Amino acid sequence: MIAAAQIKVVSLHPLLTDLLQNIGGEHVQVIDLIGKTGDPHHFEPDAHQLKSTAGAKLYVVSGKGLEPYLPTLKNIVGASAKVVEVGATLPSREGACTHADHEHEGEHHHDIDPHWWHSIENFRRATQVVTAELVLADPGHKAAFEKNAAQYRQRLEELERWARKEIAKIPKENRHLATAHDAFGYFCDDYQFTAFPVQGINREQTPATAELAALIKTLKENRVVAIFPEKESNPKILETLTKDSGIILADSLIADGTNVDSYEEMIRHNIGTIVKVLAPAK
């Protein structure tokens, strides 16, 4: 049974669901429309799902062009609730495309990389954004929200210290991150990696033989020792790239916060996976 003091907040990204639960605590009922396995790039809530959000004060989305359905959602919500684009006020980087673009005809590039959550500092700033919105929606629980947020930011600061300590094990000359798609740019910026998104914008199309040869040549010239697939990506092209090339097909990284219980779990998994392969063996 829902306590009368709770406000209803809707999340449309698995990592934002985690953030809302940490800050809102017992005072917020989080309606998680997307779930742990949903794809934030493709997800579009249907009428039945939106019906479950009746009475919500906030709809919390990632922003930075990630959600193609956002204009429609804003029209549906109207003046009944506030749609908060968490990424809108966070630092941006250029040069990436969303997963939705991989599935469409042509090559549509976005000016802004929407994967802002791969920067722990961005997620810390997102904590401030979400806290401010919860306080506006429910000022009676301001003290509780701010206390929870302070505790969560402390955990993020500890996570950042751990991350830098782990990544320090990788010499700067080894910091070449070849991934399935251009989803880890914020991570690469924060920790001085050079990014090699080897599948470009189309995760299903197999490159021509000449393209594969040129790509392998580029990776070898840059001393790339491994390619990291994403858990959501098709590994066939990556297997083709690594076969007989001497480049390792590493364990998968988590790009969008799916199939994990928390933001911290995603960060620890990704960094642990990268360090395991790129740090020199002792």
PDB file of C-alpha atoms in Angstrom:
ATOM      1  CA  MET A   1       0.000   0.000   0.000  1.00  0.00           C
ATOM      2  CA  ILE A   2       1.372   3.404  -1.003  1.00  0.00           C
ATOM      3  CA  ALA A   3       1.907   5.840   1.842  1.00  0.00           C
ATOM      4  CA  ALA A   4      -0.067   9.073   1.525  1.00  0.00           C
ATOM      5  CA  ALA A   5       3.124  11.107   1.843  1.00  0.00           C
ATOM      6  CA  GLN A   6       4.676   9.648  -1.298  1.00  0.00           C
ATOM      7  CA  ILE A   7       4.786  11.507  -4.575  1.00  0.00           C
ATOM      8  CA  LYS A   8       4.691   9.605  -7.847  1.00  0.00           C
ATOM      9  CA  VAL A   9       7.658  10.052 -10.204  1.00  0.00           C
ATOM     10  CA  VAL A  10       8.122   8.336 -13.572  1.00  0.00           C
ATOM     11  CA  SER A  11      11.531   7.197 -14.811  1.00  0.00           C
ATOM     12  CA  LEU A  12      12.347   6.430 -18.439  1.00  0.00           C
ATOM     13  CA  HIS A  13      15.953   5.318 -18.006  1.00  0.00           C
ATOM     14  CA  PRO A  14      17.217   2.439 -15.802  1.00  0.00           C
ATOM     15  CA  LEU A  15      20.046   4.516 -14.311  1.00  0.00           C
ATOM     16  CA  LEU A  16      17.671   7.352 -13.468  1.00  0.00           C
ATOM     17  CA  THR A  17      15.406   4.847 -11.737  1.00  0.00           C
ATOM     18  CA  ASP A  18      18.341   3.939  -9.498  1.00  0.00           C
ATOM     19  CA  LEU A  19      19.110   7.626  -8.864  1.00  0.00           C
ATOM     20  CA  LEU A  20      15.506   8.491  -8.015  1.00  0.00           C
ATOM     21  CA  GLN A  21      15.225   5.589  -5.592  1.00  0.00           C
ATOM     22  CA  ASN A  22      18.416   6.609  -3.820  1.00  0.00           C
ATOM     23  CA  ILE A  23      17.387  10.237  -3.424  1.00  0.00           C
ATOM     24  CA  GLY A  24      13.639   9.844  -2.985  1.00  0.00           C
ATOM     25  CA  GLY A  25      13.775   6.946  -0.559  1.00  0.00           C
ATOM     26  CA  GLU A  26      10.511   6.197   1.194  1.00  0.00           C
ATOM     27  CA  HIS A  27       8.951   9.492   0.155  1.00  0.00           C
ATOM     28  CA  VAL A  28       8.864   8.785  -3.583  1.00  0.00           C
ATOM     29  CA  GLN A  29       7.052   6.121  -5.561  1.00  0.00           C
ATOM     30  CA  VAL A  30       9.150   5.546  -8.674  1.00  0.00           C
ATOM     31  CA  ILE A  31       7.233   4.223 -11.679  1.00  0.00           C
ATOM     32  CA  ASP A  32       9.914   2.479 -13.728  1.00  0.00           C
ATOM     33  CA  LEU A  33       8.462   2.358 -17.237  1.00  0.00           C
ATOM     34  CA  ILE A  34      11.517   0.966 -18.988  1.00  0.00           C
ATOM     35  CA  GLY A  35      12.751  -1.711 -16.567  1.00  0.00           C
ATOM     36  CA  LYS A  36      16.260  -3.118 -16.254  1.00  0.00           C
ATOM     37  CA  THR A  37      16.249  -4.728 -19.692  1.00  0.00           C
ATOM     38  CA  GLY A  38      14.683  -1.948 -21.767  1.00  0.00           C
ATOM     39  CA  ASP A  39      16.655  -0.102 -24.434  1.00  0.00           C
ATOM     40  CA  PRO A  40      16.586   3.638 -23.627  1.00  0.00           C
ATOM     41  CA  HIS A  41      17.299   4.459 -27.275  1.00  0.00           C
ATOM     42  CA  HIS A  42      14.294   2.604 -28.683  1.00  0.00           C
ATOM     43  CA  PHE A  43      11.790   2.538 -25.850  1.00  0.00           C
ATOM     44  CA  GLU A  44       8.411   4.162 -26.474  1.00  0.00           C
ATOM     45  CA  PRO A  45       5.789   3.781 -23.718  1.00  0.00           C
ATOM     46  CA  ASP A  46       2.431   2.470 -24.873  1.00  0.00           C
ATOM     47  CA  ALA A  47      -1.001   3.650 -23.735  1.00  0.00           C
ATOM     48  CA  HIS A  48      -1.268   0.949 -21.064  1.00  0.00           C
ATOM     49  CA  GLN A  49       2.081   1.911 -19.542  1.00  0.00           C
ATOM     50  CA  LEU A  50       1.235   5.602 -19.549  1.00  0.00           C
ATOM     51  CA  LYS A  51      -2.036   4.826 -17.802  1.00  0.00           C
ATOM     52  CA  SER A  52      -0.008   3.555 -14.819  1.00  0.00           C
ATOM     53  CA  THR A  53       1.610   6.980 -14.510  1.00  0.00           C
ATOM     54  CA  ALA A  54      -1.635   8.831 -13.761  1.00  0.00           C
ATOM     55  CA  GLY A  55      -1.084  11.331 -10.961  1.00  0.00           C
ATOM     56  CA  ALA A  56       2.681  11.562 -11.455  1.00  0.00           C
ATOM     57  CA  LYS A  57       4.255  14.933 -10.702  1.00  0.00           C
ATOM     58  CA  LEU A  58       7.502  14.331 -12.597  1.00  0.00           C
ATOM     59  CA  TYR A  59       8.619  12.413 -15.677  1.00  0.00           C
ATOM     60  CA  VAL A  60      12.400  12.038 -15.543  1.00  0.00           C
ATOM     61  CA  VAL A  61      14.223  11.377 -18.829  1.00  0.00           C
ATOM     62  CA  SER A  62      17.865  11.362 -19.883  1.00  0.00           C
ATOM     63  CA  GLY A  63      17.778  14.061 -22.547  1.00  0.00           C
ATOM     64  CA  LYS A  64      20.571  15.138 -24.947  1.00  0.00           C
ATOM     65  CA  GLY A  65      18.545  13.744 -27.850  1.00  0.00           C
ATOM     66  CA  LEU A  66      18.434  10.194 -26.499  1.00  0.00           C
ATOM     67  CA  GLU A  67      14.643   9.741 -26.500  1.00  0.00           C
ATOM     68  CA  PRO A  68      13.010  10.005 -29.943  1.00  0.00           C
ATOM     69  CA  TYR A  69       9.525   9.950 -28.379  1.00  0.00           C
ATOM     70  CA  LEU A  70      10.124  12.918 -26.059  1.00  0.00           C
ATOM     71  CA  PRO A  71       8.048  15.483 -28.035  1.00  0.00           C
ATOM     72  CA  THR A  72       5.120  13.058 -28.053  1.00  0.00           C
ATOM     73  CA  LEU A  73       5.486  12.419 -24.327  1.00  0.00           C
ATOM     74  CA  LYS A  74       5.474  16.143 -23.600  1.00  0.00           C
ATOM     75  CA  ASN A  75       2.275  16.551 -25.619  1.00  0.00           C
ATOM     76  CA  ILE A  76       0.615  13.693 -23.736  1.00  0.00           C
ATOM     77  CA  VAL A  77       1.670  14.956 -20.317  1.00  0.00           C
ATOM     78  CA  GLY A  78       0.804  18.554 -21.087  1.00  0.00           C
ATOM     79  CA  ALA A  79       0.454  20.725 -18.004  1.00  0.00           C
ATOM     80  CA  SER A  80      -0.422  17.823 -15.706  1.00  0.00           C
ATOM     81  CA  ALA A  81       3.205  17.101 -14.786  1.00  0.00           C
ATOM     82  CA  LYS A  82       6.746  18.290 -15.435  1.00  0.00           C
ATOM     83  CA  VAL A  83       9.083  16.496 -17.852  1.00  0.00           C
ATOM     84  CA  VAL A  84      12.664  16.809 -16.606  1.00  0.00           C
ATOM     85  CA  GLU A  85      15.541  16.257 -19.045  1.00  0.00           C
ATOM     86  CA  VAL A  86      18.351  15.506 -16.610  1.00  0.00           C
ATOM     87  CA  GLY A  87      21.108  15.723 -19.219  1.00  0.00           C
ATOM     88  CA  ALA A  88      20.027  19.130 -20.512  1.00  0.00           C
ATOM     89  CA  THR A  89      22.186  21.123 -18.086  1.00  0.00           C
ATOM     90  CA  LEU A  90      25.124  18.692 -17.949  1.00  0.00           C
ATOM     91  CA  PRO A  91      28.372  19.165 -19.910  1.00  0.00           C
ATOM     92  CA  SER A  92      28.162  17.716 -23.407  1.00  0.00           C
ATOM     93  CA  ARG A  93      30.570  16.287 -25.917  1.00  0.00           C
ATOM     94  CA  GLU A  94      30.104  16.074 -29.664  1.00  0.00           C
ATOM     95  CA  GLY A  95      30.441  13.409 -32.274  1.00  0.00           C
ATOM     96  CA  ALA A  96      28.240  10.467 -31.328  1.00  0.00           C
ATOM     97  CA  CYS A  97      25.074   8.871 -32.548  1.00  0.00           C
ATOM     98  CA  THR A  98      22.267   7.199 -30.643  1.00  0.00           C
ATOM     99  CA  HIS A  99      21.483   3.497 -31.000  1.00  0.00           C
ATOM    100  CA  ALA A 100      18.250   4.485 -32.688  1.00  0.00           C
ATOM    101  CA  ASP A 101      20.327   5.891 -35.549  1.00  0.00           C
ATOM    102  CA  HIS A 102      22.003   2.524 -36.081  1.00  0.00           C
ATOM    103  CA  GLU A 103      18.654   1.051 -37.046  1.00  0.00           C
ATOM    104  CA  HIS A 104      17.517   3.742 -39.464  1.00  0.00           C
ATOM    105  CA  GLU A 105      18.338   4.084 -43.119  1.00  0.00           C
ATOM    106  CA  GLY A 106      21.151   6.481 -43.906  1.00  0.00           C
ATOM    107  CA  GLU A 107      23.731   7.869 -41.562  1.00  0.00           C
ATOM    108  CA  HIS A 108      22.175  10.367 -39.171  1.00  0.00           C
ATOM    109  CA  HIS A 109      24.682  11.845 -36.739  1.00  0.00           C
ATOM    110  CA  HIS A 110      23.816  13.703 -33.583  1.00  0.00           C
ATOM    111  CA  ASP A 111      25.789  16.758 -32.611  1.00  0.00           C
ATOM    112  CA  ILE A 112      25.661  15.767 -28.944  1.00  0.00           C
ATOM    113  CA  ASP A 113      26.725  12.465 -27.435  1.00  0.00           C
ATOM    114  CA  PRO A 114      23.754  11.336 -25.297  1.00  0.00           C
ATOM    115  CA  HIS A 115      25.729   8.863 -23.132  1.00  0.00           C
ATOM    116  CA  TRP A 116      26.526  11.421 -20.410  1.00  0.00           C
ATOM    117  CA  TRP A 117      26.245   8.882 -17.563  1.00  0.00           C
ATOM    118  CA  HIS A 118      29.660   7.360 -18.360  1.00  0.00           C
ATOM    119  CA  SER A 119      31.175  10.356 -16.584  1.00  0.00           C
ATOM    120  CA  ILE A 120      30.894   9.901 -12.816  1.00  0.00           C
ATOM    121  CA  GLU A 121      31.142  13.680 -12.449  1.00  0.00           C
ATOM    122  CA  ASN A 122      28.135  14.065 -14.743  1.00  0.00           C
ATOM    123  CA  PHE A 123      26.203  11.582 -12.629  1.00  0.00           C
ATOM    124  CA  ARG A 124      27.125  13.537  -9.513  1.00  0.00           C
ATOM    125  CA  ARG A 125      25.737  16.667 -11.179  1.00  0.00           C
ATOM    126  CA  ALA A 126      22.649  14.701 -12.172  1.00  0.00           C
ATOM    127  CA  THR A 127      22.137  13.974  -8.477  1.00  0.00           C
ATOM    128  CA  GLN A 128      21.880  17.713  -7.863  1.00  0.00           C
ATOM    129  CA  VAL A 129      19.428  18.151 -10.744  1.00  0.00           C
ATOM    130  CA  VAL A 130      17.139  15.365  -9.548  1.00  0.00           C
ATOM    131  CA  THR A 131      17.298  16.519  -5.924  1.00  0.00           C
ATOM    132  CA  ALA A 132      16.266  20.053  -6.876  1.00  0.00           C
ATOM    133  CA  GLU A 133      13.311  18.755  -8.885  1.00  0.00           C
ATOM    134  CA  LEU A 134      12.129  16.482  -6.061  1.00  0.00           C
ATOM    135  CA  VAL A 135      12.316  19.396  -3.614  1.00  0.00           C
ATOM    136  CA  LEU A 136      10.224  21.546  -5.958  1.00  0.00           C
ATOM    137  CA  ALA A 137       7.670  18.754  -6.329  1.00  0.00           C
ATOM    138  CA  ASP A 138       7.563  17.926  -2.608  1.00  0.00           C
ATOM    139  CA  PRO A 139       9.091  20.731  -0.495  1.00  0.00           C
ATOM    140  CA  GLY A 140       7.846  19.100   2.709  1.00  0.00           C
ATOM    141  CA  HIS A 141      10.525  16.432   2.391  1.00  0.00           C
ATOM    142  CA  LYS A 142      13.353  18.756   1.372  1.00  0.00           C
ATOM    143  CA  ALA A 143      15.564  17.765   4.309  1.00  0.00           C
ATOM    144  CA  ALA A 144      15.185  14.046   3.583  1.00  0.00           C
ATOM    145  CA  PHE A 145      15.932  14.439  -0.118  1.00  0.00           C
ATOM    146  CA  GLU A 146      19.002  16.561   0.528  1.00  0.00           C
ATOM    147  CA  LYS A 147      20.306  14.162   3.183  1.00  0.00           C
ATOM    148  CA  ASN A 148      19.865  11.184   0.850  1.00  0.00           C
ATOM    149  CA  ALA A 149      21.513  13.091  -1.986  1.00  0.00           C
ATOM    150  CA  ALA A 150      24.508  14.037   0.146  1.00  0.00           C
ATOM    151  CA  GLN A 151      24.990  10.397   1.122  1.00  0.00           C
ATOM    152  CA  TYR A 152      24.698   9.290  -2.489  1.00  0.00           C
ATOM    153  CA  ARG A 153      27.150  11.921  -3.722  1.00  0.00           C
ATOM    154  CA  GLN A 154      29.605  10.642  -1.126  1.00  0.00           C
ATOM    155  CA  ARG A 155      29.257   7.158  -2.590  1.00  0.00           C
ATOM    156  CA  LEU A 156      29.904   8.588  -6.051  1.00  0.00           C
ATOM    157  CA  GLU A 157      33.016  10.355  -4.776  1.00  0.00           C
ATOM    158  CA  GLU A 158      34.252   7.054  -3.346  1.00  0.00           C
ATOM    159  CA  LEU A 159      33.442   5.386  -6.668  1.00  0.00           C
ATOM    160  CA  GLU A 160      35.440   8.052  -8.524  1.00  0.00           C
ATOM    161  CA  ARG A 161      38.457   7.573  -6.257  1.00  0.00           C
ATOM    162  CA  TRP A 162      38.277   3.825  -6.829  1.00  0.00           C
ATOM    163  CA  ALA A 163      37.917   4.329 -10.583  1.00  0.00           C
ATOM    164  CA  ARG A 164      40.989   6.565 -10.848  1.00  0.00           C
ATOM    165  CA  LYS A 165      43.040   4.177  -8.710  1.00  0.00           C
ATOM    166  CA  GLU A 166      42.094   1.248 -10.936  1.00  0.00           C
ATOM    167  CA  ILE A 167      42.649   3.088 -14.212  1.00  0.00           C
ATOM    168  CA  ALA A 168      46.050   4.272 -12.989  1.00  0.00           C
ATOM    169  CA  LYS A 169      47.101   0.637 -13.435  1.00  0.00           C
ATOM    170  CA  ILE A 170      46.846   1.172 -17.207  1.00  0.00           C
ATOM    171  CA  PRO A 171      49.809   3.094 -18.696  1.00  0.00           C
ATOM    172  CA  LYS A 172      48.727   6.070 -20.759  1.00  0.00           C
ATOM    173  CA  GLU A 173      50.196   4.525 -23.894  1.00  0.00           C
ATOM    174  CA  ASN A 174      47.832   1.554 -23.413  1.00  0.00           C
ATOM    175  CA  ARG A 175      44.686   3.637 -23.073  1.00  0.00           C
ATOM    176  CA  HIS A 176      43.067   2.760 -26.385  1.00  0.00           C
ATOM    177  CA  LEU A 177      39.415   1.779 -25.974  1.00  0.00           C
ATOM    178  CA  ALA A 178      37.949  -0.020 -28.964  1.00  0.00           C
ATOM    179  CA  THR A 179      34.222  -0.595 -28.462  1.00  0.00           C
ATOM    180  CA  ALA A 180      31.305  -1.695 -30.569  1.00  0.00           C
ATOM    181  CA  HIS A 181      29.817   1.808 -30.836  1.00  0.00           C
ATOM    182  CA  ASP A 182      30.515   5.384 -29.904  1.00  0.00           C
ATOM    183  CA  ALA A 183      29.015   5.109 -26.421  1.00  0.00           C
ATOM    184  CA  PHE A 184      32.024   5.627 -24.144  1.00  0.00           C
ATOM    185  CA  GLY A 185      33.248   9.057 -25.179  1.00  0.00           C
ATOM    186  CA  TYR A 186      32.593  10.695 -21.804  1.00  0.00           C
ATOM    187  CA  PHE A 187      34.510   7.892 -20.102  1.00  0.00           C
ATOM    188  CA  CYS A 188      37.401   8.318 -22.548  1.00  0.00           C
ATOM    189  CA  ASP A 189      37.469  12.079 -21.977  1.00  0.00           C
ATOM    190  CA  ASP A 190      37.564  11.675 -18.193  1.00  0.00           C
ATOM    191  CA  TYR A 191      40.371   9.109 -18.140  1.00  0.00           C
ATOM    192  CA  GLN A 192      42.455  10.076 -21.181  1.00  0.00           C
ATOM    193  CA  PHE A 193      41.575   7.141 -23.426  1.00  0.00           C
ATOM    194  CA  THR A 194      41.492   7.284 -27.210  1.00  0.00           C
ATOM    195  CA  ALA A 195      38.160   5.923 -28.448  1.00  0.00           C
ATOM    196  CA  PHE A 196      37.809   3.535 -31.394  1.00  0.00           C
ATOM    197  CA  PRO A 197      34.105   2.812 -32.037  1.00  0.00           C
ATOM    198  CA  VAL A 198      34.733   0.070 -34.573  1.00  0.00           C
ATOM    199  CA  GLN A 199      31.191  -0.587 -35.824  1.00  0.00           C
ATOM    200  CA  GLY A 200      30.413   3.010 -36.615  1.00  0.00           C
ATOM    201  CA  ILE A 201      26.726   3.790 -36.720  1.00  0.00           C
ATOM    202  CA  ASN A 202      25.319   0.502 -37.966  1.00  0.00           C
ATOM    203  CA  ARG A 203      25.582  -2.484 -35.662  1.00  0.00           C
ATOM    204  CA  GLU A 204      24.025  -4.984 -38.059  1.00  0.00           C
ATOM    205  CA  GLN A 205      25.652  -4.267 -41.418  1.00  0.00           C
ATOM    206  CA  THR A 206      28.857  -6.193 -42.100  1.00  0.00           C
ATOM    207  CA  PRO A 207      31.611  -4.006 -43.597  1.00  0.00           C
ATOM    208  CA  ALA A 208      33.089  -4.958 -46.965  1.00  0.00           C
ATOM    209  CA  THR A 209      36.334  -6.922 -47.004  1.00  0.00           C
ATOM    210  CA  ALA A 210      38.360  -3.822 -47.884  1.00  0.00           C
ATOM    211  CA  GLU A 211      36.761  -1.880 -45.027  1.00  0.00           C
ATOM    212  CA  LEU A 212      37.551  -4.656 -42.580  1.00  0.00           C
ATOM    213  CA  ALA A 213      41.161  -4.754 -43.720  1.00  0.00           C
ATOM    214  CA  ALA A 214      41.503  -0.977 -43.351  1.00  0.00           C
ATOM    215  CA  LEU A 215      39.937  -1.059 -39.905  1.00  0.00           C
ATOM    216  CA  ILE A 216      42.241  -3.845 -38.703  1.00  0.00           C
ATOM    217  CA  LYS A 217      45.204  -1.884 -40.068  1.00  0.00           C
ATOM    218  CA  THR A 218      44.122   1.226 -38.146  1.00  0.00           C
ATOM    219  CA  LEU A 219      43.673  -0.716 -34.920  1.00  0.00           C
ATOM    220  CA  LYS A 220      47.096  -2.346 -35.240  1.00  0.00           C
ATOM    221  CA  GLU A 221      48.802   0.937 -36.085  1.00  0.00           C
ATOM    222  CA  ASN A 222      47.358   2.402 -32.904  1.00  0.00           C
ATOM    223  CA  ARG A 223      48.413  -0.643 -30.876  1.00  0.00           C
ATOM    224  CA  VAL A 224      44.848  -1.563 -29.970  1.00  0.00           C
ATOM    225  CA  VAL A 225      45.073  -4.916 -28.224  1.00  0.00           C
ATOM    226  CA  ALA A 226      41.386  -5.634 -27.591  1.00  0.00           C
ATOM    227  CA  ILE A 227      37.864  -4.833 -28.726  1.00  0.00           C
ATOM    228  CA  PHE A 228      35.149  -4.608 -26.101  1.00  0.00           C
ATOM    229  CA  PRO A 229      31.656  -5.532 -27.287  1.00  0.00           C
ATOM    230  CA  GLU A 230      28.526  -4.205 -25.637  1.00  0.00           C
ATOM    231  CA  LYS A 231      26.134  -6.594 -23.964  1.00  0.00           C
ATOM    232  CA  GLU A 232      23.406  -5.353 -26.309  1.00  0.00           C
ATOM    233  CA  SER A 233      25.439  -5.551 -29.529  1.00  0.00           C
ATOM    234  CA  ASN A 234      25.782  -8.179 -32.223  1.00  0.00           C
ATOM    235  CA  PRO A 235      29.266  -9.715 -31.762  1.00  0.00           C
ATOM    236  CA  LYS A 236      29.544 -11.180 -35.275  1.00  0.00           C
ATOM    237  CA  ILE A 237      31.380  -8.238 -36.823  1.00  0.00           C
ATOM    238  CA  LEU A 238      33.675  -7.999 -33.828  1.00  0.00           C
ATOM    239  CA  GLU A 239      34.452 -11.694 -34.074  1.00  0.00           C
ATOM    240  CA  THR A 240      35.346 -11.141 -37.733  1.00  0.00           C
ATOM    241  CA  LEU A 241      37.675  -8.282 -36.778  1.00  0.00           C
ATOM    242  CA  THR A 242      39.494 -10.234 -34.105  1.00  0.00           C
ATOM    243  CA  LYS A 243      39.801 -13.550 -35.956  1.00  0.00           C
ATOM    244  CA  ASP A 244      43.391 -14.054 -37.093  1.00  0.00           C
ATOM    245  CA  SER A 245      44.247 -10.405 -36.348  1.00  0.00           C
ATOM    246  CA  GLY A 246      45.891 -10.896 -32.958  1.00  0.00           C
ATOM    247  CA  ILE A 247      43.373  -8.500 -31.392  1.00  0.00           C
ATOM    248  CA  ILE A 248      41.522  -9.890 -28.369  1.00  0.00           C
ATOM    249  CA  LEU A 249      37.716 -10.000 -28.197  1.00  0.00           C
ATOM    250  CA  ALA A 250      37.278  -8.933 -24.583  1.00  0.00           C
ATOM    251  CA  ASP A 251      34.320  -9.320 -22.254  1.00  0.00           C
ATOM    252  CA  SER A 252      31.307  -7.097 -22.834  1.00  0.00           C
ATOM    253  CA  LEU A 253      30.841  -3.603 -21.459  1.00  0.00           C
ATOM    254  CA  ILE A 254      27.524  -2.140 -20.304  1.00  0.00           C
ATOM    255  CA  ALA A 255      26.608   0.912 -22.358  1.00  0.00           C
ATOM    256  CA  ASP A 256      23.152   1.939 -21.164  1.00  0.00           C
ATOM    257  CA  GLY A 257      22.819   0.703 -17.592  1.00  0.00           C
ATOM    258  CA  THR A 258      20.678  -2.272 -18.577  1.00  0.00           C
ATOM    259  CA  ASN A 259      20.737  -5.644 -16.815  1.00  0.00           C
ATOM    260  CA  VAL A 260      22.413  -4.257 -13.685  1.00  0.00           C
ATOM    261  CA  ASP A 261      20.997  -3.309 -10.301  1.00  0.00           C
ATOM    262  CA  SER A 262      22.692   0.059  -9.940  1.00  0.00           C
ATOM    263  CA  TYR A 263      24.860   2.755 -11.501  1.00  0.00           C
ATOM    264  CA  GLU A 264      27.725   1.736  -9.242  1.00  0.00           C
ATOM    265  CA  GLU A 265      27.497  -1.859 -10.448  1.00  0.00           C
ATOM    266  CA  MET A 266      27.746  -0.714 -14.076  1.00  0.00           C
ATOM    267  CA  ILE A 267      30.808   1.470 -13.435  1.00  0.00           C
ATOM    268  CA  ARG A 268      32.616  -1.216 -11.444  1.00  0.00           C
ATOM    269  CA  HIS A 269      31.854  -3.831 -14.084  1.00  0.00           C
ATOM    270  CA  ASN A 270      33.071  -1.672 -16.968  1.00  0.00           C
ATOM    271  CA  ILE A 271      36.264  -0.468 -15.313  1.00  0.00           C
ATOM    272  CA  GLY A 272      37.068  -3.908 -13.957  1.00  0.00           C
ATOM    273  CA  THR A 273      36.624  -5.383 -17.434  1.00  0.00           C
ATOM    274  CA  ILE A 274      38.822  -2.741 -19.081  1.00  0.00           C
ATOM    275  CA  VAL A 275      41.600  -2.891 -16.473  1.00  0.00           C
ATOM    276  CA  LYS A 276      41.691  -6.685 -16.606  1.00  0.00           C
ATOM    277  CA  VAL A 277      42.643  -6.572 -20.291  1.00  0.00           C
ATOM    278  CA  LEU A 278      44.644  -3.345 -20.679  1.00  0.00           C
ATOM    279  CA  ALA A 279      46.693  -3.232 -17.477  1.00  0.00           C
ATOM    280  CA  PRO A 280      50.084  -4.991 -17.720  1.00  0.00           C
ATOM    281  CA  ALA A 281      50.191  -8.399 -16.096  1.00  0.00           C
ATOM    282  CA  LYS A 282      52.109  -8.470 -12.833  1.00  0.00           C
TER     283      LYS A 282
END
